[in-house]
Coordinates of C-alpha atoms in Angstrom, one line a residue:
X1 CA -13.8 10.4 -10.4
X2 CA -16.5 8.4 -8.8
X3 CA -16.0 4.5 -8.1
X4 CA -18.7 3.4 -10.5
X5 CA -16.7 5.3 -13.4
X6 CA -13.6 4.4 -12.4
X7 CA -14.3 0.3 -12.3
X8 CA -15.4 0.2 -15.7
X9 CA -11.3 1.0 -16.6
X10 CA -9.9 -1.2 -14.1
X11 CA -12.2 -3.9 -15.0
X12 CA -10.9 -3.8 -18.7
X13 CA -7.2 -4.1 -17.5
X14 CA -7.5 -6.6 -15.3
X15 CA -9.2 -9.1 -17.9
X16 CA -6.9 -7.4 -20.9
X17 CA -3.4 -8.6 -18.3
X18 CA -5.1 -11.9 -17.9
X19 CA -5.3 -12.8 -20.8
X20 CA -2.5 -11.7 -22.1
X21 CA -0.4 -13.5 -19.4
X22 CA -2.9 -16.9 -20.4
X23 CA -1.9 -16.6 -24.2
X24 CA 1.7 -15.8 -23.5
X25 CA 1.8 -18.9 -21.6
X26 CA -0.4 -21.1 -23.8
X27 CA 2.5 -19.7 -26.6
X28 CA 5.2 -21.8 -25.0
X29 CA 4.6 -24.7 -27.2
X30 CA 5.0 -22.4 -30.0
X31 CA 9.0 -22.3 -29.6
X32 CA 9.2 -26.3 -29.7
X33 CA 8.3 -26.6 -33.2
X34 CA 11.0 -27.4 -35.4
X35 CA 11.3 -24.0 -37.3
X36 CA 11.1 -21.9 -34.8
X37 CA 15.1 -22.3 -33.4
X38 CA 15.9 -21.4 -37.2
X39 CA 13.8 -18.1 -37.4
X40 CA 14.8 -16.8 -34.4
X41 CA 17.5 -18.5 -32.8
X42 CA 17.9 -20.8 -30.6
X43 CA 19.3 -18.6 -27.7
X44 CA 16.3 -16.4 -28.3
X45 CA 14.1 -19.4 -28.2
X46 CA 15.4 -21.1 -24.8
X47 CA 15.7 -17.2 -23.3
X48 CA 11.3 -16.7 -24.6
X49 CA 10.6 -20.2 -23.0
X50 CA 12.5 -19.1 -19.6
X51 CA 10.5 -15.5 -19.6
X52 CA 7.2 -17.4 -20.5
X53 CA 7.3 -20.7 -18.8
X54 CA 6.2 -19.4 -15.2
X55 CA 2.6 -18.1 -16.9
X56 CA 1.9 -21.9 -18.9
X57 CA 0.0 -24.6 -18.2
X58 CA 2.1 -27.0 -19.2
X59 CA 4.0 -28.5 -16.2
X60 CA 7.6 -29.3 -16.6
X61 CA 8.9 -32.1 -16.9
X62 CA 9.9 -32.2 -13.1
X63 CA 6.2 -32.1 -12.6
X64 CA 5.2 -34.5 -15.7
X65 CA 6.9 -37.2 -14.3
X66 CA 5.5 -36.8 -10.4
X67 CA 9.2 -36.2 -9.1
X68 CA 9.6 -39.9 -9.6
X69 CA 6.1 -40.4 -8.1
X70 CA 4.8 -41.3 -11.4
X71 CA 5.1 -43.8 -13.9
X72 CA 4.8 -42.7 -17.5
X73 CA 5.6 -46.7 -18.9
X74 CA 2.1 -47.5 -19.5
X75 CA 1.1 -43.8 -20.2
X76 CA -0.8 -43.3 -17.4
X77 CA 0.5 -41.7 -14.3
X78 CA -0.1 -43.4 -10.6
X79 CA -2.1 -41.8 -8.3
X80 CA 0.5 -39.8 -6.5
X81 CA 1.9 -38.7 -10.5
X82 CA -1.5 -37.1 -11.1
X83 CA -2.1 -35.5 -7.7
X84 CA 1.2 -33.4 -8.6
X85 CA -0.3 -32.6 -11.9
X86 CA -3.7 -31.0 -10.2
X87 CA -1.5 -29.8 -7.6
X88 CA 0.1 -27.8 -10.9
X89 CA -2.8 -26.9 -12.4
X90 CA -4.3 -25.3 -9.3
X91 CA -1.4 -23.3 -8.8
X92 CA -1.9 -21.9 -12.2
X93 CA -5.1 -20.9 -11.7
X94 CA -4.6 -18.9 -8.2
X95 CA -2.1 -16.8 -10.6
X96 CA -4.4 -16.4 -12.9
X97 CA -6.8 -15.8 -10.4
X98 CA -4.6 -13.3 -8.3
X99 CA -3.5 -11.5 -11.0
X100 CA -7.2 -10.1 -11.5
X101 CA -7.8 -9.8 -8.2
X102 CA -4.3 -7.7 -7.3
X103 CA -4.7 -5.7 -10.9
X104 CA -8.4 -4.3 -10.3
X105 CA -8.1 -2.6 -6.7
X106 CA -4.9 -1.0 -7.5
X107 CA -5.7 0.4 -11.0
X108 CA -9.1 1.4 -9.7
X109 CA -7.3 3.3 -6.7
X110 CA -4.6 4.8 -9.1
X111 CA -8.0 6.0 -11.8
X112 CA -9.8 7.6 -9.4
X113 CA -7.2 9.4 -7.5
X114 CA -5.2 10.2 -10.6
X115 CA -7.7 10.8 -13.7
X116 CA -6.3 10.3 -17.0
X117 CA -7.6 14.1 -17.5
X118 CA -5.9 17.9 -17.3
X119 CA -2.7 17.1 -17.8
X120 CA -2.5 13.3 -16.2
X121 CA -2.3 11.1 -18.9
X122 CA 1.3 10.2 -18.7
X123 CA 1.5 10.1 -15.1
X124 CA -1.8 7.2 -15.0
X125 CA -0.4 5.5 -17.7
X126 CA 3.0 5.1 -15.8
X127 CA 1.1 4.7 -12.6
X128 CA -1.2 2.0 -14.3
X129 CA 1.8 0.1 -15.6
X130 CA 3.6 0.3 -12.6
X131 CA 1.0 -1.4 -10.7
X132 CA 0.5 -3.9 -13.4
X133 CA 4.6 -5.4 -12.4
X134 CA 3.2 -5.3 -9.0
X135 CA 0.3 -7.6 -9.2
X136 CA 1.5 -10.2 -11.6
X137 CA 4.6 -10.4 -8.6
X138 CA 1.8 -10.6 -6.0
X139 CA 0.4 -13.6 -8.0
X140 CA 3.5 -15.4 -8.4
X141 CA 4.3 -14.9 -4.8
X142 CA 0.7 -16.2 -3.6
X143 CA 0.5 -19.3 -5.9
X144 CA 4.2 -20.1 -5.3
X145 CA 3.4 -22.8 -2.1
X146 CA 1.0 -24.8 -4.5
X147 CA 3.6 -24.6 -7.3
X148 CA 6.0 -25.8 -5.0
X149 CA 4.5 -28.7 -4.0
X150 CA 3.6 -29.6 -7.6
X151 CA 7.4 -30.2 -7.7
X152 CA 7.4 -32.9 -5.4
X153 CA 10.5 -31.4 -2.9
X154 CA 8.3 -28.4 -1.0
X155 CA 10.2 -29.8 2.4
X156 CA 13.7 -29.2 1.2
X157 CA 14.8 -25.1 1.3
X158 CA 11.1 -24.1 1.4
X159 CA 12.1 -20.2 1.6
X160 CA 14.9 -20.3 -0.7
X161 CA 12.9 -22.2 -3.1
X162 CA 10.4 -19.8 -2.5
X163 CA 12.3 -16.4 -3.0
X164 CA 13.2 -18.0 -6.6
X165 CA 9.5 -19.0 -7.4
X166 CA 8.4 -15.1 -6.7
X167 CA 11.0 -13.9 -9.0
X168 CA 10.0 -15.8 -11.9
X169 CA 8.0 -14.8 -14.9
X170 CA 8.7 -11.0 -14.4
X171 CA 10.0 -10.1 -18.0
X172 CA 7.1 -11.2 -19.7
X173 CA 4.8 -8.9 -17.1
X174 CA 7.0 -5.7 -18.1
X175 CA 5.5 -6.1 -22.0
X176 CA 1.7 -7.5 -20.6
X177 CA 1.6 -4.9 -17.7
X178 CA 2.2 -2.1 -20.3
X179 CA -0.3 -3.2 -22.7
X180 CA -3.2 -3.2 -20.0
X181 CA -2.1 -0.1 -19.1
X182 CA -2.8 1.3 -22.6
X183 CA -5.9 -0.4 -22.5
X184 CA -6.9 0.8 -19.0
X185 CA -5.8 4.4 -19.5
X186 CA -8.1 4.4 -22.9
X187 CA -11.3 2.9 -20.9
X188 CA -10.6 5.8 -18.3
X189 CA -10.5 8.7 -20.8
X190 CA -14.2 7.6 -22.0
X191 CA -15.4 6.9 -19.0
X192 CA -14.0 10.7 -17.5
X193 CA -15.8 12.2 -20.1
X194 CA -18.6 14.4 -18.3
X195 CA -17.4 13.2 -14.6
X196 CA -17.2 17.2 -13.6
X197 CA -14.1 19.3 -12.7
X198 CA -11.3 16.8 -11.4
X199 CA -8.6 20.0 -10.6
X200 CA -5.3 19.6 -9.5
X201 CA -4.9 20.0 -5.7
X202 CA -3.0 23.4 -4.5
X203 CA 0.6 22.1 -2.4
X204 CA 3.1 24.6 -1.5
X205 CA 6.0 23.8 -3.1
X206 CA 8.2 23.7 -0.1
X207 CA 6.0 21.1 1.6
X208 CA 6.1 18.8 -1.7
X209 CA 9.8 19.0 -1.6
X210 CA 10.4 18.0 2.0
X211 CA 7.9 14.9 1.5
X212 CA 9.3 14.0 -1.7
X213 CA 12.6 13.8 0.4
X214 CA 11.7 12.0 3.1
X215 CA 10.0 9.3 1.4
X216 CA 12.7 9.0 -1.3
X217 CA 15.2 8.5 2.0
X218 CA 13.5 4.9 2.5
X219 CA 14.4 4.1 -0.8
X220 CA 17.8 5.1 -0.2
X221 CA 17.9 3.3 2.9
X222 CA 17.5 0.1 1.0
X223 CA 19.4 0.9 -2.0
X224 CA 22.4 2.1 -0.3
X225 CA 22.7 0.8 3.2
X226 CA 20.4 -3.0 3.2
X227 CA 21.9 -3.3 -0.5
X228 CA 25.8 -2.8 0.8
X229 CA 27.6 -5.9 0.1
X230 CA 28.5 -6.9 3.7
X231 CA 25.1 -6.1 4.9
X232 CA 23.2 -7.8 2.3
X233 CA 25.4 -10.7 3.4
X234 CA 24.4 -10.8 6.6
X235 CA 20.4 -10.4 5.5
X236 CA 21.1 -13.5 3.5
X237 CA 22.8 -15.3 6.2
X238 CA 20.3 -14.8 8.5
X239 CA 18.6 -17.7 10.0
X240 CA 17.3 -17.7 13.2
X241 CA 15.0 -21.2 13.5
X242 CA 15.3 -24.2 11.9
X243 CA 12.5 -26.9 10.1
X244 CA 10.7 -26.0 6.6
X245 CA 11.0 -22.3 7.5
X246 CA 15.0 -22.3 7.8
X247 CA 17.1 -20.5 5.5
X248 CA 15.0 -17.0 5.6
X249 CA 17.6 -14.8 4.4
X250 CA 17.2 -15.3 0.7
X251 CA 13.5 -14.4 1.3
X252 CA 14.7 -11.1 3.1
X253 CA 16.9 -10.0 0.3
X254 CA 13.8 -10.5 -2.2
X255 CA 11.3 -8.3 -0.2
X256 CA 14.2 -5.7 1.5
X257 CA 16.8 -5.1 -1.1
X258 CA 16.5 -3.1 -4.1
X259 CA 20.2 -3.7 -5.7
X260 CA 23.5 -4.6 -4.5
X261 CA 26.6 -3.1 -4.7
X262 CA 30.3 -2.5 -3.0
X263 CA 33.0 0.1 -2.9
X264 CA 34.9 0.9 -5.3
X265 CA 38.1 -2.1 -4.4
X266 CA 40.9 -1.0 -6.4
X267 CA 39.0 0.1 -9.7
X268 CA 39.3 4.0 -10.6
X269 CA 36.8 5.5 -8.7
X270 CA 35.0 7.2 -12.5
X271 CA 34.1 4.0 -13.1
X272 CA 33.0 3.0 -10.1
X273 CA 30.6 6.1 -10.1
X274 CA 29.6 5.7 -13.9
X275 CA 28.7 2.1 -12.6
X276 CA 26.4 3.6 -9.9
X277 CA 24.7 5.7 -11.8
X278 CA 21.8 4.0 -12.9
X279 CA 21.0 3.4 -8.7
X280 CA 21.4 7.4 -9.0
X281 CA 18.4 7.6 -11.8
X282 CA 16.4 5.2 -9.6
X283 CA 16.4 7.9 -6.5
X284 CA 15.7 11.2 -9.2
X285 CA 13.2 9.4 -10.4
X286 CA 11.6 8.4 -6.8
X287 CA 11.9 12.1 -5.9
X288 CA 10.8 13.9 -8.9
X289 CA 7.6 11.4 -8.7
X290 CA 6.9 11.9 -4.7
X291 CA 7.4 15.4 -5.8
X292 CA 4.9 15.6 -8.1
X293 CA 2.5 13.2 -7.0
X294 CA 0.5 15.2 -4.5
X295 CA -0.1 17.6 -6.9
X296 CA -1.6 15.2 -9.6
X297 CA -3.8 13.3 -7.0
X298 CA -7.2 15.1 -6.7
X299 CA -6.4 14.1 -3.0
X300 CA -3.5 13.4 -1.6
X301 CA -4.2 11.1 0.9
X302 CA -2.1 8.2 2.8
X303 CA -3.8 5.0 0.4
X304 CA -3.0 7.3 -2.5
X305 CA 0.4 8.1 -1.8
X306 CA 1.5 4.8 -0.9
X307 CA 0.2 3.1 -4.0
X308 CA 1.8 5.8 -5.9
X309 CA 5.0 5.7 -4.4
X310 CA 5.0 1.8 -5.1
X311 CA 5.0 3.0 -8.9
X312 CA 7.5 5.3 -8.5
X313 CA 9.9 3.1 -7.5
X314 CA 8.8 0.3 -9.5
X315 CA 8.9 3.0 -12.4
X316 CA 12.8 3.8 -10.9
X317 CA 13.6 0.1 -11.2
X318 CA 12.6 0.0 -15.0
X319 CA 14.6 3.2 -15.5
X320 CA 17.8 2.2 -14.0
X321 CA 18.0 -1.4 -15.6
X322 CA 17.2 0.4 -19.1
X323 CA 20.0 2.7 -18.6
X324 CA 22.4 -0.8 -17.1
X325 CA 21.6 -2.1 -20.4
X326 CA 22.2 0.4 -22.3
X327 CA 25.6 1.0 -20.5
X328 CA 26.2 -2.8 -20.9
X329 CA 27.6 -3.0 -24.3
X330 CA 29.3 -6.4 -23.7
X331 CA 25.8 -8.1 -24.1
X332 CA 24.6 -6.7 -27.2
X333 CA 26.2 -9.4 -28.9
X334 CA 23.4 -11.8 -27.1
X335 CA 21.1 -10.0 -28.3
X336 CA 17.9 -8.1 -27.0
X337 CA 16.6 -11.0 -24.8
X338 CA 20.1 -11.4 -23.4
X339 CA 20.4 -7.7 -22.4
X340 CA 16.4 -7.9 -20.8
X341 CA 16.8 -10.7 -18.3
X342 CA 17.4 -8.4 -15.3
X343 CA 13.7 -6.5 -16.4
X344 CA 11.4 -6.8 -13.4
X345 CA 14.3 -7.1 -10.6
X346 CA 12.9 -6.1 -7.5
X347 CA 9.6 -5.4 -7.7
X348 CA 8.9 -7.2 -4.3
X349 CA 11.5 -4.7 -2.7
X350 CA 10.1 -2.1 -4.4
X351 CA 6.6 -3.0 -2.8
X352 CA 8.1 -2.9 0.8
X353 CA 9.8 0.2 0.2
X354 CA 7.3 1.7 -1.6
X355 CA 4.5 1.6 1.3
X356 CA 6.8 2.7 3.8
X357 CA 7.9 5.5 1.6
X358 CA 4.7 6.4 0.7
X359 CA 3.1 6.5 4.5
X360 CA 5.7 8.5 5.5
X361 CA 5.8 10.9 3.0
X362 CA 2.3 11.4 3.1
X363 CA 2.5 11.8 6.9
X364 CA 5.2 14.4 6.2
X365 CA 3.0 16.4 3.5
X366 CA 0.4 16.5 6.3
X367 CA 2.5 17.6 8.9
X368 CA 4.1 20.3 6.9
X369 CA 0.7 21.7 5.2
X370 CA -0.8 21.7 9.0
X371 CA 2.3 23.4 10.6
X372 CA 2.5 25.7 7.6
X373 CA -1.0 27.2 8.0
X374 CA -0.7 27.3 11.8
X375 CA 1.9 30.0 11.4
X376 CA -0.3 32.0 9.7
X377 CA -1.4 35.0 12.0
X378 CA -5.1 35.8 12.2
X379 CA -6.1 39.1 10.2
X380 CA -6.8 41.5 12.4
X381 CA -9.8 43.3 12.1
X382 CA -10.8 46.4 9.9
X383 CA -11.5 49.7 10.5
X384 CA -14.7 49.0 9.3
X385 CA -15.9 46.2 11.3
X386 CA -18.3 46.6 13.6
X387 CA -16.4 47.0 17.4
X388 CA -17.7 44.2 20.1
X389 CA -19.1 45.8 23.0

């Protein structure tokens, strides 16, 4: 599919997750009004205004009243007050900003490499959703330093402050990001119409498997040796300098680990397994999507597989913490909003991973195709060819 057919769909998700993420946010005020603790509860109320909170223009209340900068007495704020308040605002609209700008080169990337035609449907729409987690994190993570400073203590535990920033407002983007999706995926199946053949690209099967392997290894290596409990103590511990960047570790563990976990310590070792298996779904899913992936792109290039294998294991992330909550059956006396909090974990992770799982798998898909056909021997020539004098 050609660029100019392909931006028509990524154009329509990007605006449709804007403002979707804009009216969620703008809903906040919603859930203060007096009936709405009775008609849905209150736990569901406070657990909506923690998920949508991070996407509103409303500042808190940290931020209404300056950090003690302000004075509210009169009704006015002082000078200091109200440069925290545009300091809020302008954080709000990088995100909004970013999210655009992040949503439109990926979903244009995943449309034109992987064509919601001959068979791809499900695999764009995944894709597209995918990428849609990924780009509302990449706006909270890029409008975190204003939003910071809005709060009036961006010199105390910058980092640390910052790793919780970037893992706000991620629920909300699992529900959003799938909508635009939809929306995207539907654009792109009007706009393919009469683009010409998009086939499937021949991989041997072998060569599939052994990249699909090696890229689903760096997954592994984050989900079973960086997420270890001693070593993911360590990454958090780590702090090598001192000042406003001090305290890097719980920054690390944000963008390098993509779970946590420990041995089995005295519990029967079933359980202990049935409690791993949802990091087990996450690497079948990462390898049953490297597998297929080269054979879906119309070309399997490195920019291609990488932002693809960011979906897979964004796509393994969803799939795991939907089978944790359904194997959680403590919290479904909370309630569904209870049981959702730990949506949208490790997205950042699964961006650093992803990349690096993607390059190399791509590199290995190359290397494999290209050693394959060297060891094909030249035909040697017919009876019927013409001899060389």
């Amino acid at each position: 599919m050609t660029y100019r057919r392909a931006a028509i769909p990524a154009l329509v998700g990007g605006l449709l997750i804007t403002a979707l993420l804009w009216w969620a946010g703008a809903s906040v005020q919603a859930l203060h009004l007096a009936g709405t603790a009775d008609a849905i509860g209150g736990r569901t109320a406070a657990e909506l205004e923690h998920w949508l909170t991070p996407w509103s223009y409303d500042p808190p209340d940290v931020v209404r009243f300056g950090a003690g900068a302000s004075d509210w007495a009169n009704g006015t704020p002082e000078p200091d007050g109200a440069r925290y308040l545009v300091l809020h605002h302008t954080a709000m609209q990088i995100r909004f900003g970013a999210v655009f700008a992040f949503f439109v080169p990926g979903a244009l990337h995943l449309v034109r490499r992987l064509p919601p035609v001959h068979g791809r449907l499900p695999a764009t729409l995944l894709a597209v959703w995918a990428w849609g987690l990924v780009a509302g994190t990449l706006a909270v993570a890029v409008s975190a330093p204003w939003l910071i400073a809005s709060q009036g203590r961006g010199s105390y535990r910058f980092l640390p402050q910052l790793a919780g920033t970037i893992s706000s407002g991620r629920q909300i983007l699992v529900v959003t990001a799938l909508v635009a999706a939809v929306g995207t995926v539907f654009a792109a199946r009007i706009t393919a119409k009469g683009a010409g053949p998009l086939p499937r690209q021949a991989v041997p099967a072998r060569a599939a498997r052994l990249s699909a392997t090696a890229g689903t290894a760096i997954i592994a290596l984050s989900l079973v040796v960086l997420s270890y409990q001693s070593v993911a103590a360590a990454i958090q511990r780590f702090d090598p300098v001192g000042g406003l960047f001090a305290e890097p570790g719980e920054l690390l563990r944000e963008w390098l680990l993509l779970g946590g976990w420990a041995g089995p310590a005295g519990a029967p070792f079933g359980d202990w397994f049935l409690h791993r298996l949802p990091d087990v779904l996450l690497l079948v899913v990462v390898w049953w999507a490297l597998r297929w992936l080269p054979v879906l792109l119309t070309r399997a290039a490195v920019p291609a597989m990488a932002v693809g294998a960011v979906c897979a294991t964004v796509l393994g992330l969803l799939a795991s913490q939907s089978l944790r909550m359904a194997m959680d059956g403590a919290g479904l006396r909370w309630g569904l909003t209870y049981l959702s909090a730990g949506l949208g974990d490790g997205v950042p992770a699964a961006l650093t991973c992803g990349l690096v799982a993607g390059v190399v798998a791509a590199t290995t898909l190359r290397l494999t195709v290209s050693g394959r056909a060297d060891d094909v021997p030249e035909a040697a020539p017919s009876a019927e060819s013409p001899a060389h004098p």
